[in-house]
XYZ file of C-alpha atoms in Angstrom:
744
model
C -74.108 15.257 77.233
C -74.840 17.712 74.416
C -78.030 18.906 76.099
C -76.090 19.512 79.319
C -73.383 21.402 77.444
C -76.066 23.512 75.760
C -77.664 24.400 79.106
C -74.282 25.219 80.655
C -73.382 27.591 77.827
C -76.887 29.103 77.857
C -76.583 29.965 81.559
C -73.006 31.285 81.360
C -72.495 32.748 77.849
C -70.279 35.611 78.995
C -67.878 33.246 80.732
C -67.521 31.273 77.491
C -66.880 34.469 75.518
C -64.298 35.683 78.034
C -62.510 32.335 77.975
C -62.294 32.384 74.191
C -61.134 35.994 74.175
C -58.231 34.982 76.418
C -57.476 31.916 74.273
C -57.540 34.004 71.085
C -55.223 36.694 72.413
C -52.842 34.110 73.858
C -52.903 32.028 70.671
C -52.023 34.915 68.374
C -49.527 36.340 70.875
C -47.651 33.071 71.350
C -47.645 32.253 67.627
C -46.331 35.682 66.603
C -43.981 36.444 69.500
C -43.265 33.063 71.081
C -42.317 32.250 74.641
C -38.702 33.446 74.605
C -38.571 35.609 71.482
C -38.802 32.582 69.162
C -42.183 32.537 67.406
C -43.921 29.704 65.587
C -42.359 30.516 62.218
C -38.883 30.583 63.756
C -39.396 27.006 64.922
C -40.360 25.581 61.525
C -38.097 23.248 59.572
C -37.810 22.663 55.851
C -36.072 20.345 53.464
C -36.690 17.291 51.355
C -39.139 14.872 53.039
C -37.372 11.719 54.192
C -38.125 8.260 55.568
C -36.262 7.301 58.762
C -34.154 4.183 58.239
C -34.246 4.341 54.435
C -31.099 4.246 52.294
C -31.298 7.935 51.466
C -31.965 8.961 55.077
C -29.101 6.793 56.357
C -26.710 8.241 53.767
C -27.744 11.792 54.636
C -27.146 11.047 58.305
C -23.649 9.722 57.583
C -22.789 12.806 55.527
C -24.211 15.133 58.160
C -22.296 13.467 61.018
C -19.050 13.419 59.038
C -19.259 17.053 57.998
C -16.536 19.248 59.470
C -17.556 22.471 57.734
C -19.667 25.247 59.131
C -22.502 27.194 57.572
C -21.646 29.125 54.425
C -22.887 31.786 52.040
C -21.864 32.183 48.414
C -21.859 35.230 46.177
C -22.328 34.507 42.484
C -20.766 37.486 40.681
C -22.098 37.877 37.133
C -21.258 39.933 34.046
C -17.557 39.865 34.945
C -14.681 38.151 33.128
C -12.592 36.518 35.915
C -9.398 37.274 33.968
C -10.084 41.035 34.008
C -6.948 42.969 35.030
C -7.125 44.416 38.541
C -10.096 42.255 39.591
C -8.118 40.491 42.338
C -6.965 43.788 43.818
C -10.551 45.095 43.770
C -11.591 42.120 45.938
C -8.914 42.709 48.566
C -10.962 44.963 50.847
C -13.977 42.652 50.671
C -11.837 39.659 51.650
C -10.365 41.583 54.591
C -13.758 42.811 55.785
C -15.268 39.322 55.562
C -12.390 37.700 57.457
C -12.778 40.344 60.165
C -16.353 39.236 60.882
C -16.525 37.112 64.010
C -17.044 33.435 63.235
C -15.760 33.510 59.628
C -13.277 30.700 58.992
C -12.401 31.180 55.319
C -13.055 33.311 52.239
C -12.410 31.630 48.892
C -12.582 32.920 45.328
C -10.701 31.866 42.164
C -8.444 34.925 42.217
C -6.729 34.047 45.518
C -5.225 30.892 43.990
C -1.716 30.950 42.476
C -2.155 32.006 38.867
C -5.684 33.271 39.574
C -8.422 32.269 37.176
C -5.930 30.349 35.009
C -5.293 27.821 37.795
C -7.085 24.509 36.980
C -8.181 24.313 40.623
C -10.204 27.489 40.081
C -12.413 25.907 37.409
C -15.301 24.926 39.745
C -15.539 28.559 40.883
C -15.678 30.045 37.363
C -18.854 30.211 35.296
C -18.977 27.991 32.239
C -19.702 31.029 30.051
C -16.574 32.734 31.546
C -18.644 35.718 32.646
C -18.840 35.147 36.368
C -17.245 33.586 39.435
C -18.094 32.465 42.963
C -16.941 33.945 46.254
C -17.513 31.468 49.112
C -17.515 32.411 52.801
C -17.521 29.594 55.352
C -18.074 29.937 59.096
C -16.296 28.131 61.889
C -18.161 24.898 62.720
C -19.797 24.540 66.117
C -20.949 28.151 66.520
C -23.983 28.742 68.706
C -27.252 29.408 66.924
C -27.253 33.114 67.809
C -23.565 33.596 66.909
C -24.036 31.808 63.596
C -27.128 33.873 62.758
C -25.324 37.129 63.597
C -22.303 36.170 61.490
C -24.416 35.116 58.504
C -26.316 38.405 58.515
C -23.039 40.366 58.594
C -21.571 38.218 55.789
C -24.676 38.648 53.660
C -24.583 42.445 54.049
C -20.920 42.588 53.052
C -21.350 40.239 50.085
C -24.171 42.416 48.787
C -21.685 45.300 48.553
C -19.059 43.398 46.539
C -20.449 44.244 43.043
C -20.138 47.942 43.955
C -16.492 47.328 44.957
C -15.806 46.039 41.435
C -17.360 48.936 39.518
C -13.962 50.474 38.678
C -12.760 47.360 36.824
C -16.132 45.709 36.012
C -18.850 48.377 35.649
C -21.574 45.836 34.717
C -20.961 43.520 37.661
C -23.978 42.177 39.514
C -24.247 39.614 42.280
C -26.585 37.104 43.897
C -26.039 35.844 47.445
C -27.291 32.368 48.267
C -26.915 29.464 50.646
C -28.824 26.844 52.614
C -29.830 29.260 55.385
C -31.157 31.821 52.917
C -33.118 29.129 51.062
C -34.653 28.042 54.372
C -35.493 31.646 55.268
C -37.065 32.177 51.845
C -39.350 29.166 52.265
C -40.464 29.959 55.828
C -40.943 33.624 54.936
C -43.100 32.624 51.979
C -45.167 30.359 54.242
C -45.923 33.329 56.497
C -46.791 35.564 53.537
C -49.018 32.926 51.941
C -50.842 32.388 55.221
C -51.627 36.104 55.428
C -52.618 36.225 51.742
C -54.885 33.224 52.094
C -56.664 34.552 55.160
C -57.012 38.023 53.620
C -58.835 36.506 50.661
C -60.674 33.677 52.423
C -62.233 35.448 55.394
C -64.007 38.290 53.525
C -65.152 35.896 50.781
C -66.475 33.447 53.368
C -68.291 36.271 55.164
C -69.963 37.313 51.913
C -71.154 33.756 51.292
C -72.610 33.511 54.793
C -74.391 36.818 54.431
C -76.107 35.362 51.379
C -76.932 32.219 53.382
C -78.312 33.932 56.491
C -79.571 37.159 54.981
C -77.780 39.406 57.466
C -74.465 40.369 59.033
C -75.270 39.277 62.587
C -75.831 35.578 61.950
C -73.091 35.505 59.307
C -70.520 36.985 61.662
C -70.827 34.253 64.279
C -69.103 31.441 62.351
C -66.478 34.019 61.338
C -65.760 34.896 64.966
C -65.448 31.185 65.637
C -63.058 30.850 62.692
C -60.803 33.647 63.955
C -60.702 32.071 67.410
C -59.941 28.713 65.784
C -57.031 30.195 63.852
C -55.609 31.658 67.053
C -56.101 28.483 69.055
C -54.737 26.372 66.193
C -51.586 28.464 65.830
C -51.021 28.307 69.578
C -51.450 24.520 69.490
C -48.952 24.291 66.623
C -46.400 26.261 68.629
C -46.800 23.792 71.478
C -46.433 20.834 69.100
C -43.250 22.352 67.646
C -41.551 21.585 70.985
C -42.543 17.915 70.696
C -42.141 17.173 66.974
C -40.446 18.840 64.008
C -42.969 20.890 62.028
C -42.230 21.377 58.342
C -42.920 24.877 57.056
C -45.780 23.646 54.851
C -47.594 22.053 57.814
C -48.725 25.418 59.225
C -50.629 26.518 56.134
C -52.030 23.076 55.383
C -53.576 22.528 58.802
C -54.583 26.175 59.185
C -56.719 26.114 56.050
C -58.277 22.866 57.249
C -59.104 24.313 60.661
C -60.377 27.545 59.140
C -62.690 25.724 56.736
C -64.005 23.270 59.311
C -64.654 25.880 61.988
C -66.719 27.914 59.532
C -68.568 24.779 58.379
C -69.412 23.727 61.913
C -70.391 27.224 62.973
C -72.614 27.476 59.908
C -74.430 24.260 60.840
C -74.934 25.333 64.479
C -76.240 28.807 63.595
C -78.518 27.484 60.867
C -80.078 24.822 63.112
C -80.511 27.327 65.956
C -82.408 29.698 63.668
C -84.565 26.837 62.467
C -85.409 25.730 66.008
C -86.062 29.309 67.138
C -88.375 29.830 64.162
C -90.384 26.776 65.196
C -90.660 27.992 68.792
C -91.649 31.581 67.962
C -93.683 30.858 64.821
C -91.241 33.016 62.904
C -92.154 36.065 65.007
C -89.089 38.230 65.061
C -90.850 41.504 65.818
C -91.913 43.342 68.979
C -93.938 40.419 70.263
C -90.846 38.256 70.211
C -88.978 40.779 72.315
C -91.789 40.846 74.921
C -91.566 37.090 75.286
C -87.847 37.173 76.058
C -88.361 35.362 79.363
C -90.313 32.448 77.921
C -87.161 30.291 77.547
C -87.409 29.917 73.764
C -83.754 30.863 73.200
C -82.469 28.378 75.759
C -84.784 25.645 74.445
C -83.686 26.322 70.872
C -80.037 26.130 71.883
C -80.493 22.864 73.789
C -82.277 21.341 70.790
C -79.548 22.636 68.508
C -76.819 21.110 70.621
C -78.629 17.764 70.848
C -78.962 17.610 67.044
C -76.492 19.818 65.182
C -73.998 19.725 68.066
C -73.996 15.955 67.949
C -73.643 16.025 64.159
C -70.709 18.435 64.370
C -68.931 16.242 66.908
C -69.591 13.096 64.907
C -68.450 14.801 61.720
C -65.273 16.085 63.360
C -64.564 12.601 64.657
C -64.705 11.161 61.133
C -62.376 13.888 59.821
C -59.985 13.361 62.743
C -59.915 9.602 62.132
C -59.086 10.183 58.472
C -56.216 12.502 59.331
C -55.039 10.339 62.239
C -54.546 7.581 59.672
C -51.422 9.458 58.587
C -49.734 8.329 61.807
C -49.370 4.899 60.225
C -46.808 6.247 57.763
C -43.116 6.549 58.623
C -42.201 9.982 57.135
C -42.009 12.585 59.871
C -43.820 15.227 57.819
C -46.963 13.076 57.576
C -46.925 12.320 61.288
C -46.533 16.041 62.002
C -49.486 16.915 59.773
C -51.550 14.218 61.482
C -50.828 15.450 64.992
C -51.244 19.103 64.058
C -54.411 18.414 62.047
C -56.110 16.580 64.905
C -55.161 19.388 67.307
C -56.661 22.020 65.001
C -59.845 19.964 64.511
C -60.293 19.806 68.289
C -60.045 23.607 68.459
C -62.548 23.997 65.588
C -65.079 21.731 67.335
C -64.564 23.532 70.630
C -65.414 26.907 69.097
C -68.500 25.460 67.397
C -69.803 23.890 70.626
C -69.011 26.711 73.068
C -68.115 30.054 71.506
C -70.749 30.111 68.759
C -73.565 28.913 71.098
C -72.588 31.587 73.625
C -73.063 34.278 70.976
C -76.361 32.696 69.922
C -77.669 33.024 73.481
C -76.602 36.645 73.805
C -78.173 37.746 70.525
C -81.119 35.354 70.764
C -84.262 36.429 68.934
C -82.472 39.070 66.902
C -81.144 36.232 64.757
C -84.593 35.464 63.321
C -85.462 39.045 62.472
C -84.818 40.344 58.935
C -81.421 42.025 58.690
C -80.828 45.576 57.506
C -79.538 44.475 54.116
C -82.780 42.575 53.474
C -84.568 45.955 53.349
C -82.637 46.957 50.226
C -84.957 46.134 47.285
C -82.393 44.485 44.998
C -80.726 42.565 47.829
C -84.115 41.527 49.243
C -84.934 39.746 45.984
C -81.543 38.041 45.897
C -81.639 36.988 49.547
C -85.094 35.507 49.069
C -83.395 32.916 46.854
C -80.225 32.343 48.889
C -81.005 32.914 52.590
C -82.059 29.928 54.677
C -85.772 29.182 54.596
C -88.142 26.861 56.475
C -90.023 25.498 53.462
C -90.176 21.721 53.058
C -90.062 22.163 49.283
C -87.442 23.975 47.283
C -84.670 23.693 44.741
C -83.005 20.723 46.439
C -86.186 18.684 46.874
C -87.140 19.389 43.256
C -83.673 18.364 42.054
C -83.845 15.174 44.100
C -87.300 14.455 42.688
C -85.902 14.636 39.157
C -82.997 12.379 40.129
C -85.416 9.861 41.654
C -87.395 9.666 38.436
C -84.300 8.485 36.511
C -81.917 7.153 39.188
C -80.052 4.649 37.006
C -79.260 7.195 34.292
C -78.138 9.794 36.850
C -75.982 7.272 38.699
C -74.289 5.996 35.551
C -73.809 9.535 34.201
C -72.239 10.743 37.464
C -69.912 7.739 37.579
C -68.906 8.298 33.940
C -68.081 11.958 34.648
C -66.025 11.109 37.735
C -64.226 8.364 35.820
C -63.329 10.764 33.016
C -61.928 13.288 35.510
C -59.824 10.549 37.105
C -58.122 9.495 33.830
C -55.006 11.751 34.219
C -54.271 9.889 37.441
C -53.061 6.966 35.304
C -49.811 8.825 34.451
C -49.160 10.274 37.926
C -45.508 10.953 38.803
C -44.366 11.720 42.343
C -41.679 14.242 43.308
C -39.804 15.344 46.432
C -38.894 18.905 45.494
C -36.979 21.495 47.489
C -36.122 24.862 45.930
C -38.466 24.045 43.007
C -41.286 24.795 45.443
C -40.241 28.445 45.658
C -42.186 30.852 43.443
C -40.979 32.290 40.172
C -38.850 35.362 40.755
C -37.529 34.119 44.107
C -33.903 35.195 44.561
C -32.928 31.842 46.032
C -34.641 29.880 43.266
C -32.747 31.970 40.700
C -29.521 31.429 42.649
C -29.885 27.623 42.657
C -30.721 27.584 38.948
C -27.691 29.781 38.219
C -25.382 27.383 40.084
C -26.812 24.346 38.305
C -26.417 26.036 34.916
C -23.043 27.780 35.233
C -21.226 26.016 38.086
C -22.096 22.290 37.878
C -18.705 21.287 39.310
C -19.404 23.372 42.428
C -22.787 21.728 43.011
C -23.511 18.395 44.628
C -24.074 15.539 42.185
C -27.771 14.571 41.814
C -26.997 11.011 42.911
C -24.615 10.480 45.836
C -23.188 7.104 46.805
C -21.837 6.711 50.335
C -19.533 3.702 50.636
C -18.112 2.157 53.796
C -14.703 1.186 52.453
C -11.251 2.524 51.649
C -10.597 5.240 49.089
C -8.694 2.765 46.871
C -11.494 0.180 46.854
C -14.113 2.869 46.202
C -12.058 4.266 43.298
C -11.831 0.830 41.700
C -15.547 0.166 42.115
C -16.527 3.665 40.843
C -15.420 2.575 37.345
C -18.500 0.331 37.251
C -20.727 3.337 37.948
C -19.342 5.170 34.935
C -20.353 2.258 32.727
C -24.065 2.395 33.640
C -26.380 3.244 30.751
C -27.852 6.498 32.108
C -24.711 7.877 33.783
C -23.012 10.869 32.164
C -20.044 11.137 34.550
C -18.757 10.111 37.960
C -17.007 12.512 40.316
C -13.702 11.343 41.829
C -14.357 9.534 45.139
C -13.567 11.617 48.217
C -13.117 10.469 51.822
C -15.619 11.697 54.400
C -14.854 10.480 57.894
C -14.814 6.689 57.804
C -16.736 6.618 54.515
C -16.119 7.535 50.878
C -18.507 9.654 48.823
C -18.942 9.167 45.072
C -20.964 11.680 43.066
C -22.873 10.253 40.105
C -24.240 12.607 37.458
C -27.134 11.235 35.341
C -27.410 11.926 31.632
C -30.184 14.489 32.288
C -30.489 17.819 34.087
C -33.572 16.998 36.193
C -32.326 15.707 39.587
C -35.674 14.102 40.305
C -36.657 12.944 36.834
C -37.081 9.481 35.376
C -33.428 9.274 34.246
C -32.134 10.092 37.733
C -34.475 7.494 39.242
C -33.197 4.866 36.786
C -29.625 5.676 37.807
C -30.532 5.183 41.478
C -32.092 1.796 40.703
C -29.092 0.790 38.585
C -26.593 1.744 41.299
C -28.595 -0.028 44.010
C -28.836 -3.132 41.802
C -25.035 -3.427 41.619
C -23.461 -6.054 43.859
C -20.970 -3.839 45.679
C -18.232 -5.611 47.671
C -18.867 -3.279 50.634
C -21.874 -1.516 52.215
C -23.220 1.366 50.115
C -26.100 3.807 50.535
C -27.523 5.946 47.717
C -29.073 9.359 48.314
C -30.175 12.451 46.395
C -33.559 13.805 45.321
C -34.408 10.836 43.085
C -33.317 8.356 45.756
C -35.421 10.164 48.345
C -38.449 10.039 46.045
C -38.084 6.299 45.517
C -37.658 5.640 49.242
C -40.591 7.887 50.143
C -42.893 6.240 47.603
C -41.845 2.731 48.650
C -42.494 3.615 52.285
C -45.950 4.963 51.459
C -46.911 1.901 49.446
C -45.828 -0.437 52.244
C -48.100 1.317 54.767
C -51.078 2.213 52.539
C -52.970 -1.057 53.215
C -52.745 -0.446 56.969
C -53.857 3.171 56.707
C -56.762 2.307 54.407
C -57.847 -0.593 56.618
C -57.788 1.472 59.819
C -59.632 4.476 58.369
C -62.150 2.321 56.476
C -62.921 0.168 59.518
C -63.319 3.164 61.813
C -65.560 4.882 59.259
C -67.697 1.788 58.787
C -68.180 1.434 62.533
C -69.037 5.102 63.088
C -71.500 5.298 60.193
C -73.106 2.033 61.298
C -73.582 3.394 64.812
C -75.149 6.481 63.270
C -77.432 4.802 60.697
C -77.842 1.180 61.800
C -77.041 0.106 58.240
C -74.090 -1.773 56.790
C -75.014 -0.767 53.240
C -74.802 3.003 53.676
C -71.247 2.968 55.143
C -69.949 0.725 52.340
C -71.620 2.911 49.730
C -70.122 6.009 51.361
C -66.614 4.558 51.193
C -66.981 3.628 47.523
C -68.471 6.947 46.395
C -65.863 8.909 48.353
C -63.044 6.872 46.793
C -64.352 7.603 43.291
C -64.772 11.288 44.110
C -61.211 11.571 45.475
C -59.812 9.809 42.391
C -61.565 12.391 40.211
C -60.126 15.323 42.173
C -56.623 13.820 42.029
C -57.004 13.411 38.277
C -57.738 17.130 37.973
C -54.725 17.876 40.203
C -52.437 15.869 37.897
C -53.896 17.489 34.780
C -53.282 20.992 36.176
C -50.017 20.756 38.146
C -48.142 17.840 36.593
C -49.267 18.447 33.015
C -49.107 22.253 33.586
C -52.357 23.099 31.810
C -53.150 26.104 34.048
C -49.597 27.122 34.959
C -49.968 30.598 33.484
C -53.298 31.299 35.199
C -52.216 29.980 38.601
C -48.640 31.287 38.370
C -46.418 28.243 38.839
C -43.806 26.172 37.031
C -44.525 22.450 36.985
C -41.934 20.193 38.592
C -43.062 17.375 36.304
C -44.997 15.613 39.043
C -47.005 15.945 42.235
C -45.275 16.222 45.605
C -45.370 12.844 47.318
C -46.713 14.023 50.634
C -49.242 16.329 48.934
C -50.861 13.278 47.380
C -51.243 11.616 50.784
C -52.480 14.807 52.455
C -55.072 15.438 49.763
C -56.406 11.893 50.028
C -56.655 12.091 53.827
C -58.131 15.596 53.935
C -60.484 15.081 50.995
C -61.791 11.852 52.488
C -62.353 13.582 55.823
C -64.202 16.490 54.206
C -66.296 14.110 52.096
C -67.300 12.246 55.252
C -68.041 15.637 56.806
C -70.720 16.327 54.199
C -71.851 12.685 54.252
C -72.613 13.045 57.951
C -74.392 16.370 57.406
C -76.667 14.734 54.845
C -77.175 11.336 56.479
C -78.016 12.832 59.869
C -81.033 14.598 58.362
C -82.073 11.634 56.200
C -81.813 9.290 59.191
C -83.781 11.718 61.363
C -86.608 11.812 58.808
C -86.530 8.064 58.152
C -86.795 7.360 61.882
C -89.837 9.649 62.037
C -91.693 7.278 59.699
C -91.026 8.645 56.203
C -90.276 6.253 53.348
C -86.736 5.940 52.025
C -87.377 8.133 48.969
C -89.244 10.816 50.939
C -86.551 10.863 53.613
C -83.859 11.301 50.944
C -85.794 14.039 49.170
C -86.690 16.054 52.282
C -83.335 15.327 53.908
C -81.533 16.837 50.941
C -83.882 19.826 50.990
C -83.136 20.495 54.664
C -79.403 19.846 54.482
C -78.648 20.731 50.845
C -78.494 24.463 51.507
C -76.117 23.921 54.421
C -73.938 21.476 52.479
C -73.636 23.679 49.404
C -73.099 26.786 51.528
C -70.459 25.054 53.643
C -68.834 23.750 50.469
C -68.849 27.212 48.890
C -67.187 28.636 51.978
C -64.510 25.970 52.202
C -63.851 26.297 48.458
C -63.166 30.016 48.786
C -60.980 29.290 51.831
C -58.884 26.823 49.858
C -58.932 29.041 46.766
C -57.538 31.868 48.896
C -54.466 29.775 49.564
C -54.092 28.944 45.875
C -53.352 32.656 45.524
C -50.190 32.090 47.584
C -46.862 31.495 45.868
C -45.429 28.370 47.500
C -46.088 25.480 45.125
C -46.937 22.871 47.747
C -49.614 25.138 49.269
C -51.024 25.831 45.799
C -51.296 22.107 45.122
C -53.016 21.317 48.420
C -55.404 24.280 48.231
C -56.347 23.619 44.616
C -56.821 19.869 45.060
C -59.013 20.261 48.132
C -61.096 23.027 46.531
C -61.718 20.758 43.542
C -62.434 17.781 45.817
C -65.049 19.738 47.781
C -66.602 21.131 44.595
C -66.950 17.659 43.080
C -68.227 16.145 46.306
C -70.800 18.848 47.057
C -72.237 18.834 43.535
C -71.806 15.627 41.551
C -71.651 13.313 44.592
C -74.023 14.812 47.193
C -76.632 16.266 44.829
C -76.659 13.546 42.161
C -74.794 10.332 42.961
C -75.912 9.884 46.594
C -79.670 10.429 46.014
C -79.508 8.305 42.858
C -77.803 5.359 44.610
C -80.067 5.629 47.659
C -83.098 5.601 45.375
C -81.813 2.557 43.478
C -81.126 0.699 46.724
C -84.466 1.700 48.274
C -85.210 -0.096 51.529
C -81.927 -1.970 51.062
C -80.117 1.177 52.257
C -81.116 0.375 55.822
C -80.312 -3.340 55.831
C -78.120 -4.984 58.415
C -78.009 -8.556 59.734
C -80.080 -9.332 62.857
C -77.119 -9.567 65.251
C -75.915 -6.105 64.153
C -79.419 -4.694 64.530
C -79.405 -5.865 68.142
C -75.983 -4.277 68.623
C -77.204 -1.037 67.075
C -80.171 -0.944 69.457
C -77.731 -0.904 72.380
C -74.961 1.364 71.027
C -76.692 3.640 68.502
C -75.512 7.239 68.193
C -78.805 9.073 67.740
C -80.252 12.486 68.429
């Protein structure tokens, strides 16, 4: 199959290029402009991750269905004493203008009440420090999406002008407009900015690394062209998926960085193997003689060989990554299912570019790829490239390193395991969070707005723990007295009817809505034997439900991914030992990277350097994504390495020689691919959205650990210790392997 694909591309390279040009233009065009004026970023959703059918999700659904209010925006006026003489009159024109906006149902501020700011009913709208007040504008419920959007924009513009209206009576007045729609816009806007920032940093850095690998711009540019096409195709695929499933705003960046990194990795492997095969066919002759022999078929032969070896490896590798990410479909939270579907779609695009677009360019440029590039003629760069550019020597830094490891395999293995274990220690005090506005960067207007409300207007904010009861107001009021007596409860809001239910706000004796105290309150409330059906929601409740849901499905996800990985690696190697060893080493490596993630983001050791404020934990779905993605990437490099070792072992080399030469031939590709994917992920760490920082940082660390400690030290050490035992399998499986083996 791969040989046939190679021949097809070799005979029609321009058709492949034209097809990808169309796909790229369409992908970017659809993602940025959409089908009917609604682009990909317009179709994103955001909010606290939830578990369908859980207590918190059910309660949120009841509250949402019972709501009779429309969208709203609030102006928090600061540096103003609400009792200032003439303040109410100064607000008159603003109230009139706001009510005149189509779709506005009400305008409320403390000064419209009888007695003004002195009215007890005005207390929730007055700052606790008595130097500010709230002006709330609510829209008519049931407005169309376009009418609501138009009204909100007009309301926001008018609210922004209110502080200027008050200058005569309150010269220091300032204001901050906020609301759910603005928070959503802030998050999706930041996603778009972070995506651009990440790509701006990642693509040039990746190009520089590949220039050092290939020794020239021409070969280095090919994986980059594939990466750009992958980004376009991936974004177009995400737009299509957004019509089938809800895509959270963080999904776009997460799967984009995965697709970007993988497409470069796969393109790197294809280009490198093509150059190697072409060198063998032309004896390294990249001069005039090579040009005269253009019709000898060397380019086509090299491409067919590349596709039958590296093309097969790329496909196999992508399959292992896709299986790892597809394991997320086992979980119930919609965000994980969305990442799974989107991730698999992007992986398919990345493989397609590596197997069609990159080979098409290889055919067109042919022998020029084995000639020294222009930059290699610069004396200083020539010396540097002699050490970094790909070479054909059977001996080098990787074979020498492996030789040293093989002389002391037990010490190296134990030392590597001790280092990974030490890095994993912070994982023992992991705390999980489901954050919302805390994910916004420092300095965000909406983050500042939410913090201002929590600090100065607690009575106007929703209680951190909400109890939805299916009973009468009288029965709920009687039962609410029990809530006030719980150990960690500071106060209980008066029960209020909502449709056929009653809502009771419970305020924990702590300010963190997702902290340990809030979680204890949720457990205490749920442990009460209420005489009627109750559901508890809020950030802490959502965290507990999300974590419980994950834990209930983890065994299934692990079993499915582990079994699929074992089968695929067995079909590739014919061994049952190597797949088991791969699973164990990858698990240890992932634990180490998660330990570093906890140490940095939960314990806030690098908060100043990376520019974030710790939420006191790691986002629940980030943990799952990092495990799935890191495992897939680890298997990616495992396949890169094992394919070469297996190839050499099948040719008759001993286990130790196959490991040593296999690492020499693949080590440069693995470390180069790792360096590229690290800079890709690091580029997204430069973004400002916390969840993207966490994912990018964790995966960069995971790849760094895997490509150095695991691939260069732990794997050769364990394979040396096991010796011929690496290739063992029972007789009945050997017979099965002979029939179903996936070989070059």
